[in-house]
Tab-separated table of C-alpha atoms and ligand atoms in Angstrom:
chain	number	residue	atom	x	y	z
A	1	UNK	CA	111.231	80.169	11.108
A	2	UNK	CA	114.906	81.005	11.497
A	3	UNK	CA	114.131	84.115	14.183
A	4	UNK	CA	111.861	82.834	16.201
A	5	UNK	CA	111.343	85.082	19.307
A	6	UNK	CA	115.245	86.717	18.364
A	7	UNK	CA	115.299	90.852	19.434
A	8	UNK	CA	116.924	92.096	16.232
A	9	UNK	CA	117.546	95.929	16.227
A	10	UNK	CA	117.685	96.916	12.900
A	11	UNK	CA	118.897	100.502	12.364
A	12	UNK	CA	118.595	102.351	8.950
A	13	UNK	CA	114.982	101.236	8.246
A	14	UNK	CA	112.952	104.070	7.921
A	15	UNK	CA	112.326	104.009	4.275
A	16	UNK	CA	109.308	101.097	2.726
A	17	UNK	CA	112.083	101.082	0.446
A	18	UNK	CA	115.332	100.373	2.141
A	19	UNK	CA	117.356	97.828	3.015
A	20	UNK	CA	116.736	98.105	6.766
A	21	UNK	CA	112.928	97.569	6.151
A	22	UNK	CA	113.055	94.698	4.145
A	23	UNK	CA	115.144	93.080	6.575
A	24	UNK	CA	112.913	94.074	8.829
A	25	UNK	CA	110.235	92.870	7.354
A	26	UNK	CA	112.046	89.207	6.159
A	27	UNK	CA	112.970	89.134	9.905
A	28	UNK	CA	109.531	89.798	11.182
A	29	UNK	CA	108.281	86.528	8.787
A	30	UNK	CA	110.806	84.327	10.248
A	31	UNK	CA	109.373	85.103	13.627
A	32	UNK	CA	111.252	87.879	15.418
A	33	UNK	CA	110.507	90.420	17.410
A	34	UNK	CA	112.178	93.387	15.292
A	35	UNK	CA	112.845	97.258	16.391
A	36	UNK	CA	113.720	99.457	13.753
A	37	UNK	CA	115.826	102.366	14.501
A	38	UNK	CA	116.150	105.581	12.701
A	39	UNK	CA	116.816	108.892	12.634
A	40	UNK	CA	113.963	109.496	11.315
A	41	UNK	CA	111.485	107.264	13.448
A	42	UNK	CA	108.561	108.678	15.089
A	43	UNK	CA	104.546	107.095	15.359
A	44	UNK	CA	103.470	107.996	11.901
A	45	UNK	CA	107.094	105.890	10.235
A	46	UNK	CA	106.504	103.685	12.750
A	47	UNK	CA	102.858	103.241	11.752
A	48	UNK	CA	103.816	102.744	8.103
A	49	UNK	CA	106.040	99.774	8.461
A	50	UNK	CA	103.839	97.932	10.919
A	51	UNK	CA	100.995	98.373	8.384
A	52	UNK	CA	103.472	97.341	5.449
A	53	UNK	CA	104.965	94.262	7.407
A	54	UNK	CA	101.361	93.502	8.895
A	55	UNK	CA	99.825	93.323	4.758
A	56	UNK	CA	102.786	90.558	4.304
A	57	UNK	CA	103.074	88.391	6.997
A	58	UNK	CA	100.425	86.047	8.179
A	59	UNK	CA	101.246	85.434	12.144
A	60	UNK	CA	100.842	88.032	14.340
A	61	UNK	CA	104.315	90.471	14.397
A	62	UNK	CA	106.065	92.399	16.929
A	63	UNK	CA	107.930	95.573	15.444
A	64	UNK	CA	108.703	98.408	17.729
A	65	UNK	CA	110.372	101.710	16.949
A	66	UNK	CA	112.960	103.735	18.406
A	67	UNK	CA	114.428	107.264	17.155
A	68	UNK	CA	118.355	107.081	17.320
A	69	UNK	CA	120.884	109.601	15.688
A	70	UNK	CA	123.882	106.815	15.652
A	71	UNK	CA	126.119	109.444	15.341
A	72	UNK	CA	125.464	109.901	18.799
A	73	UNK	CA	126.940	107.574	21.360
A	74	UNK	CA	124.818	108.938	23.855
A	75	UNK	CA	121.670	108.158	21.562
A	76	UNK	CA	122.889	104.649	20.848
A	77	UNK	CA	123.235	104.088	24.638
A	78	UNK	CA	119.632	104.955	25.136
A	79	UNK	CA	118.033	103.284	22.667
A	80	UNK	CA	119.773	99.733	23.540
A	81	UNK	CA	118.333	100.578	27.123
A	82	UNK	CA	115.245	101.436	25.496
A	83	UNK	CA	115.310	97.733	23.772
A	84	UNK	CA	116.560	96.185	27.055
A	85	UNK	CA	113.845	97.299	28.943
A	86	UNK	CA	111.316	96.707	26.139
A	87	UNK	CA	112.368	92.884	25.861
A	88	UNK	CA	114.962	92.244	28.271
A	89	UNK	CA	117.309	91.517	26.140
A	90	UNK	CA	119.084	91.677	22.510
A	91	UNK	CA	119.963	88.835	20.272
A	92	UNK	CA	120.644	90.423	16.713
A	93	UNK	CA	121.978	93.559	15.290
A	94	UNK	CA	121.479	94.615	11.875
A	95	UNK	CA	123.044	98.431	11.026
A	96	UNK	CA	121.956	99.235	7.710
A	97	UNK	CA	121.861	103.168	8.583
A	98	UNK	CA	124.203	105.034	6.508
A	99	UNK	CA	124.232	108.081	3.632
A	100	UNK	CA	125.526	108.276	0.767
A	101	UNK	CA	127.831	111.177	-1.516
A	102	UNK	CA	129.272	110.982	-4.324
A	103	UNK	CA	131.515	114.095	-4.268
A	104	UNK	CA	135.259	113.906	-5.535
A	105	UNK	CA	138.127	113.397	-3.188
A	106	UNK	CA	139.564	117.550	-3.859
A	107	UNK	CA	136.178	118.834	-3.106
A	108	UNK	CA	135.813	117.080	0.003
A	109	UNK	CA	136.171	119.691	2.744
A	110	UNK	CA	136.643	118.743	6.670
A	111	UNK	CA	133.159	118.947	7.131
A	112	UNK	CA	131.862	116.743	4.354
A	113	UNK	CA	134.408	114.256	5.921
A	114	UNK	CA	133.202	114.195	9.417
A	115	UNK	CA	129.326	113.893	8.442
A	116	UNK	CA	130.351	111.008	6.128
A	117	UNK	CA	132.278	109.221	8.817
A	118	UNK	CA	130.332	110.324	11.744
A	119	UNK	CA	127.248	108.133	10.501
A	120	UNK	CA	128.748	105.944	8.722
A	121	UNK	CA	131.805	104.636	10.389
A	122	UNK	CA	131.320	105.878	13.981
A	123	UNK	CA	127.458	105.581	14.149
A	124	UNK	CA	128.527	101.581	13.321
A	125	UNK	CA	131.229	101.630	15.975
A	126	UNK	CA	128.689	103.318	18.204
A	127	UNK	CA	125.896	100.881	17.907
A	128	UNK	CA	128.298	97.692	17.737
A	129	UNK	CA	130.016	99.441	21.049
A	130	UNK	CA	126.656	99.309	22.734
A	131	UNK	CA	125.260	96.201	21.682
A	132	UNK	CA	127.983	94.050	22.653
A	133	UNK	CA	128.211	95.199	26.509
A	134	UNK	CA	124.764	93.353	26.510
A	135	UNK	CA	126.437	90.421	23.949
A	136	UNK	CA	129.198	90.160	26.363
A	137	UNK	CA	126.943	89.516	29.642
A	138	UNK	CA	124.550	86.701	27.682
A	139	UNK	CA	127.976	85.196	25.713
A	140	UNK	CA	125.746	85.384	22.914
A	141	UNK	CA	125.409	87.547	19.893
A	142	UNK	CA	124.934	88.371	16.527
A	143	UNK	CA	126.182	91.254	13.965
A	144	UNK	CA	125.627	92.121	10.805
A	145	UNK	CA	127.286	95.213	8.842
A	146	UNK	CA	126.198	96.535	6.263
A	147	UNK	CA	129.023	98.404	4.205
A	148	UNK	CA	129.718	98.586	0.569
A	149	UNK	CA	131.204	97.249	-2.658
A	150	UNK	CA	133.037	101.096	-2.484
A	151	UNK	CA	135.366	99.818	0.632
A	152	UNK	CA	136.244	96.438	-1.340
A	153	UNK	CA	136.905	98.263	-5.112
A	154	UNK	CA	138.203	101.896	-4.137
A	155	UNK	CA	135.222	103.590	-4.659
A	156	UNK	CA	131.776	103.252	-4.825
A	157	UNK	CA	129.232	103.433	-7.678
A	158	UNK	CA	127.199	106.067	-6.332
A	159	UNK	CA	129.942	107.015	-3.221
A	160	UNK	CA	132.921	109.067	-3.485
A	161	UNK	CA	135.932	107.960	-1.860
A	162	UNK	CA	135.006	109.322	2.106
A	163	UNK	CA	132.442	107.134	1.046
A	164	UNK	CA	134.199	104.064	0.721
A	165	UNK	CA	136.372	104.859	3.852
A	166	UNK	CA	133.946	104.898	5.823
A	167	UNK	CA	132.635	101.392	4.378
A	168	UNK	CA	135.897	99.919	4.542
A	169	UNK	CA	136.270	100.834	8.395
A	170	UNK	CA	132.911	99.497	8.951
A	171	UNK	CA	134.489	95.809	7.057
A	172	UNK	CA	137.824	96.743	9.593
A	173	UNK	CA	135.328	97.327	12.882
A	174	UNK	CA	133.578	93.967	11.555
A	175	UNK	CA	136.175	91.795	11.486
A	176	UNK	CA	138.025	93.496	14.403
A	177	UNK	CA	134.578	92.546	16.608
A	178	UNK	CA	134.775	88.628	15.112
A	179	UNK	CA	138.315	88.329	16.202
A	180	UNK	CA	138.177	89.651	19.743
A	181	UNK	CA	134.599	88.378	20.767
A	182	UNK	CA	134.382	85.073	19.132
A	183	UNK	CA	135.894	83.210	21.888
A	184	UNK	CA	132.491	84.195	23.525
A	185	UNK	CA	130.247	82.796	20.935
A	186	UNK	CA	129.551	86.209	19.447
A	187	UNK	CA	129.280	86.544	15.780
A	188	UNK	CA	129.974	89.425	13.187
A	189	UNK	CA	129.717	89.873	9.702
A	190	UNK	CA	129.051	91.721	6.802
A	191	UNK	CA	127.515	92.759	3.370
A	192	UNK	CA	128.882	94.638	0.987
A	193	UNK	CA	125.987	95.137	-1.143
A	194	UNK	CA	126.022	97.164	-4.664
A	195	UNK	CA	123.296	98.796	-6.927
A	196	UNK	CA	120.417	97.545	-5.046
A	197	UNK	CA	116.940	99.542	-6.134
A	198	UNK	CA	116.958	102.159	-2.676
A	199	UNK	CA	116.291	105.550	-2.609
A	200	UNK	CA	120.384	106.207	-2.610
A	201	UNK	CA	120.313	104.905	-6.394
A	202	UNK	CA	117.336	108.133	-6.707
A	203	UNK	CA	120.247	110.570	-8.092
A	204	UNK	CA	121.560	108.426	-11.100
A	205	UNK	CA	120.346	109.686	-14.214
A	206	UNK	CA	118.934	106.594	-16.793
A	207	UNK	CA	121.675	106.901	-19.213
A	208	UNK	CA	124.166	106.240	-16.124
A	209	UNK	CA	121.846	103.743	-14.548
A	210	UNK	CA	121.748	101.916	-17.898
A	211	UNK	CA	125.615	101.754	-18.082
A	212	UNK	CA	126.224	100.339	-14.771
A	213	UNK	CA	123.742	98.187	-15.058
A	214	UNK	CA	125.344	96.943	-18.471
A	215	UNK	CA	128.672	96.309	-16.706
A	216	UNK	CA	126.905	94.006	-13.826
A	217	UNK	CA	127.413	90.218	-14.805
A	218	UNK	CA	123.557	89.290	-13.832
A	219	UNK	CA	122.448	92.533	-15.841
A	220	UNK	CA	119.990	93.872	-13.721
A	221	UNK	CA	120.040	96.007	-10.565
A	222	UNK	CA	119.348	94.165	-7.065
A	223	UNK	CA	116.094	93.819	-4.853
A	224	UNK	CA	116.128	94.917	-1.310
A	225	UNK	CA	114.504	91.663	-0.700
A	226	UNK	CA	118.422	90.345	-2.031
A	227	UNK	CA	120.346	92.256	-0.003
A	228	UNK	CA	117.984	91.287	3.254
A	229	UNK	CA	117.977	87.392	2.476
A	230	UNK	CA	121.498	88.007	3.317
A	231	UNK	CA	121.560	89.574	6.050
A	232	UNK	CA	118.768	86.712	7.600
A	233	UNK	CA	121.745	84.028	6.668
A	234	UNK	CA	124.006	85.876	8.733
A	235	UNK	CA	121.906	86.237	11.461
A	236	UNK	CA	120.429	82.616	11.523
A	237	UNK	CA	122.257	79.850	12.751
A	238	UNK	CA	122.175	79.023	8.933
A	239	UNK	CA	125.490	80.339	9.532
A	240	UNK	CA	126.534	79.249	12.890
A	241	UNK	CA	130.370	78.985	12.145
A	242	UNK	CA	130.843	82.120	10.052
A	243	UNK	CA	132.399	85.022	11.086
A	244	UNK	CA	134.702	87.847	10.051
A	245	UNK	CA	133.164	87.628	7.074
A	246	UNK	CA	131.482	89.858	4.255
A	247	UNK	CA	129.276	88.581	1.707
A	248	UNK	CA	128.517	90.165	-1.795
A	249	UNK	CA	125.375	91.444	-2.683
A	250	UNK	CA	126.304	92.436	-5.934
A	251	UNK	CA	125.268	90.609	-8.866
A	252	UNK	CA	128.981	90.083	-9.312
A	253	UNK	CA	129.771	93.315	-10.159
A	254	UNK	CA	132.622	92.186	-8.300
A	255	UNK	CA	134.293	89.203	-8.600
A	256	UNK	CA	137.119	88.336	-6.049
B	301	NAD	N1	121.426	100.791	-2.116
B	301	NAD	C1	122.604	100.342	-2.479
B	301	NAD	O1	122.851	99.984	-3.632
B	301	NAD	C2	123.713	100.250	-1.460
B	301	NAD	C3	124.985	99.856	-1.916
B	301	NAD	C4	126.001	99.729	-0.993
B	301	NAD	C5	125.783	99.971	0.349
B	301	NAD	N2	124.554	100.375	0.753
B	301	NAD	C6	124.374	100.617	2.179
B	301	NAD	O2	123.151	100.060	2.607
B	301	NAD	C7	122.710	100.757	3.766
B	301	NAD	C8	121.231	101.036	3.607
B	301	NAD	O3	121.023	101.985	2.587
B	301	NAD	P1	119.756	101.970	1.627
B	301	NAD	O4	120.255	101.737	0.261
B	301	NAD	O5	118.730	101.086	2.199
B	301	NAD	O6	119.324	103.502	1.660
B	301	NAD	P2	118.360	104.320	2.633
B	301	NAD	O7	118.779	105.744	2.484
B	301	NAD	O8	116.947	103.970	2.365
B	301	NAD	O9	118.706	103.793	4.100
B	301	NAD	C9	119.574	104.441	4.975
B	301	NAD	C10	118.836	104.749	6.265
B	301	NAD	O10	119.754	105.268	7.220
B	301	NAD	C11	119.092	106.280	7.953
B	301	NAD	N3	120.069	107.182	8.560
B	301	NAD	C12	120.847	108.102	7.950
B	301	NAD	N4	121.566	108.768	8.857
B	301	NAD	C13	121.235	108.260	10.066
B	301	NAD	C14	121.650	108.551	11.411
B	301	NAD	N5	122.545	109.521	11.671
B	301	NAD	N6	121.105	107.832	12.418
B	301	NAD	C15	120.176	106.874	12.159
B	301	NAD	N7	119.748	106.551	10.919
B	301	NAD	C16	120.278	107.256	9.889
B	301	NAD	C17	118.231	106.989	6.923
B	301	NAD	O11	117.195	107.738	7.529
B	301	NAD	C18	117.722	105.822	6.087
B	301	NAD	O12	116.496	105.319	6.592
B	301	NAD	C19	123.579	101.999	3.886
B	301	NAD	O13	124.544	101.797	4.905
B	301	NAD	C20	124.261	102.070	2.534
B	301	NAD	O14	125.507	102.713	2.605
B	301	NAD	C21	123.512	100.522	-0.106
């Protein structure tokens, strides 16, 4: 049990299969009490992923829900009040919200730009923003990103290059947040996952699929399971004296 009794928000988790719910769910199995926070969150989403975490884990879980836009700062405000007054507190949180477009950089008009890094970049800076006022009072806290292999290579896969800007602020805001709250014992890192099997890989035609997956050294796409196992490292005290830092999900797809 590496959780045990930990509030982890976990934004971007509406989806059985997303990233956000399997950490959710790999969360909720090492004991903690989990919210998930969407966009789209209401009883019957809500429903589905208790029922879905419920089937897999044994001891009793506590998963709540809360609607968010975190494009919204207002939103993001609310629903860590929401959280505070539902548990009193907030140990962990994991933003795995995001979209996806894989439009090129000339066709990329001012509002294409501002959706991308409205969600994306400021929805992060929103949600870290809020978090850490509560982080700040307990001198304790924990953050994990996650962003993209497109802000590490220049470009994603799947994203275009608004994309990846967005992703690499979110690695900028992540490292920014280690530097000027570690001397409080307040963590942040992130992932920079690639090709994991979500519904943002749904638009890639087989022949494409197959050549990517071709080019990946461990030949094979990833598991959201993967990309979550992560995430519970960087929220455990497994890693107690990282920070600032971004791990690859990637099947080394991108080799430093
Ligand atoms: N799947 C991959 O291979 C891959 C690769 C690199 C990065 N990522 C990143 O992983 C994260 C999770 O994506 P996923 O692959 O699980 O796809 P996903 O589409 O299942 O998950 C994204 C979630 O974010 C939610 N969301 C979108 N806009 C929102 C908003 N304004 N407010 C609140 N929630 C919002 C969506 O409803 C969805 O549930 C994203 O940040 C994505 O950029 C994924």
């Amino acid at each position: 049990m590496l959780l045990q009794d930990k509030v982890c928000v976990i934004a971007g988790a509406s989806s059985l299969r997303s990233i956000g719910y399997a950490t959710a769910e790999l969360f909720a199995e090492h004991g903690a009490k989990v919210v998930v926070v969407d966009l789209r969150m209401d009883e019957a989403v809500l429903r589905r992923i208790r029922t879905s975490i419920e089937a897999k884990v044994v001891a009793p879980v506590i998963i709540d829900g809360c609607q968010c836009d975190v494009s919204s700062a207002q939103a993001c405000e609310r629903m860590v009040q929401d959280v505070i007054g539902l548990h009193g507190t907030i140990d962990c949180l994991v933003n795995s919200a995001g979209i996806v477009n894989s439009m090129s950089l000339l066709d990329i008009d001012a509002e294409a730009l501002e959706t991308m890094l409205s969600v994306n970049l400021k929805g992060a800076f929103y949600l870290c923003q809020k978090v850490l006022k509560v982080f700040v009072e307990r001198r304790a806290g924990n953050i994990v990103n996650v962003a993209s292999l497109a802000a590490q290579r220049g470009g994603g896969l799947v994203g275009g290059p608004h994309y990846a800007a967005s992703k690499g602020g979110v690695l900028s805001l992540t490292r920014s947040i280690a530097r000027e709250f570690g001397p409080l014992g307040i963590r942040a890192n992130a992932i920079c996952p690639a090709m994991i099997e979500t519904p943002m890989l749904d638009g890639l035609s087989p022949e494409r699929m197959g050549s990517i997956v071709e080019s990946i050294p461990l030949r094979r796409t990833g598991s959201t399971r993967e990309a979550a196992g992560a995430c519970l490292f960087l929220a455990s005290e497994l890693s107690g004296f990282v920070t600032g830092a971004t791990i690859d999900v990637n099947g080394g797809t991108h080799i430093h």
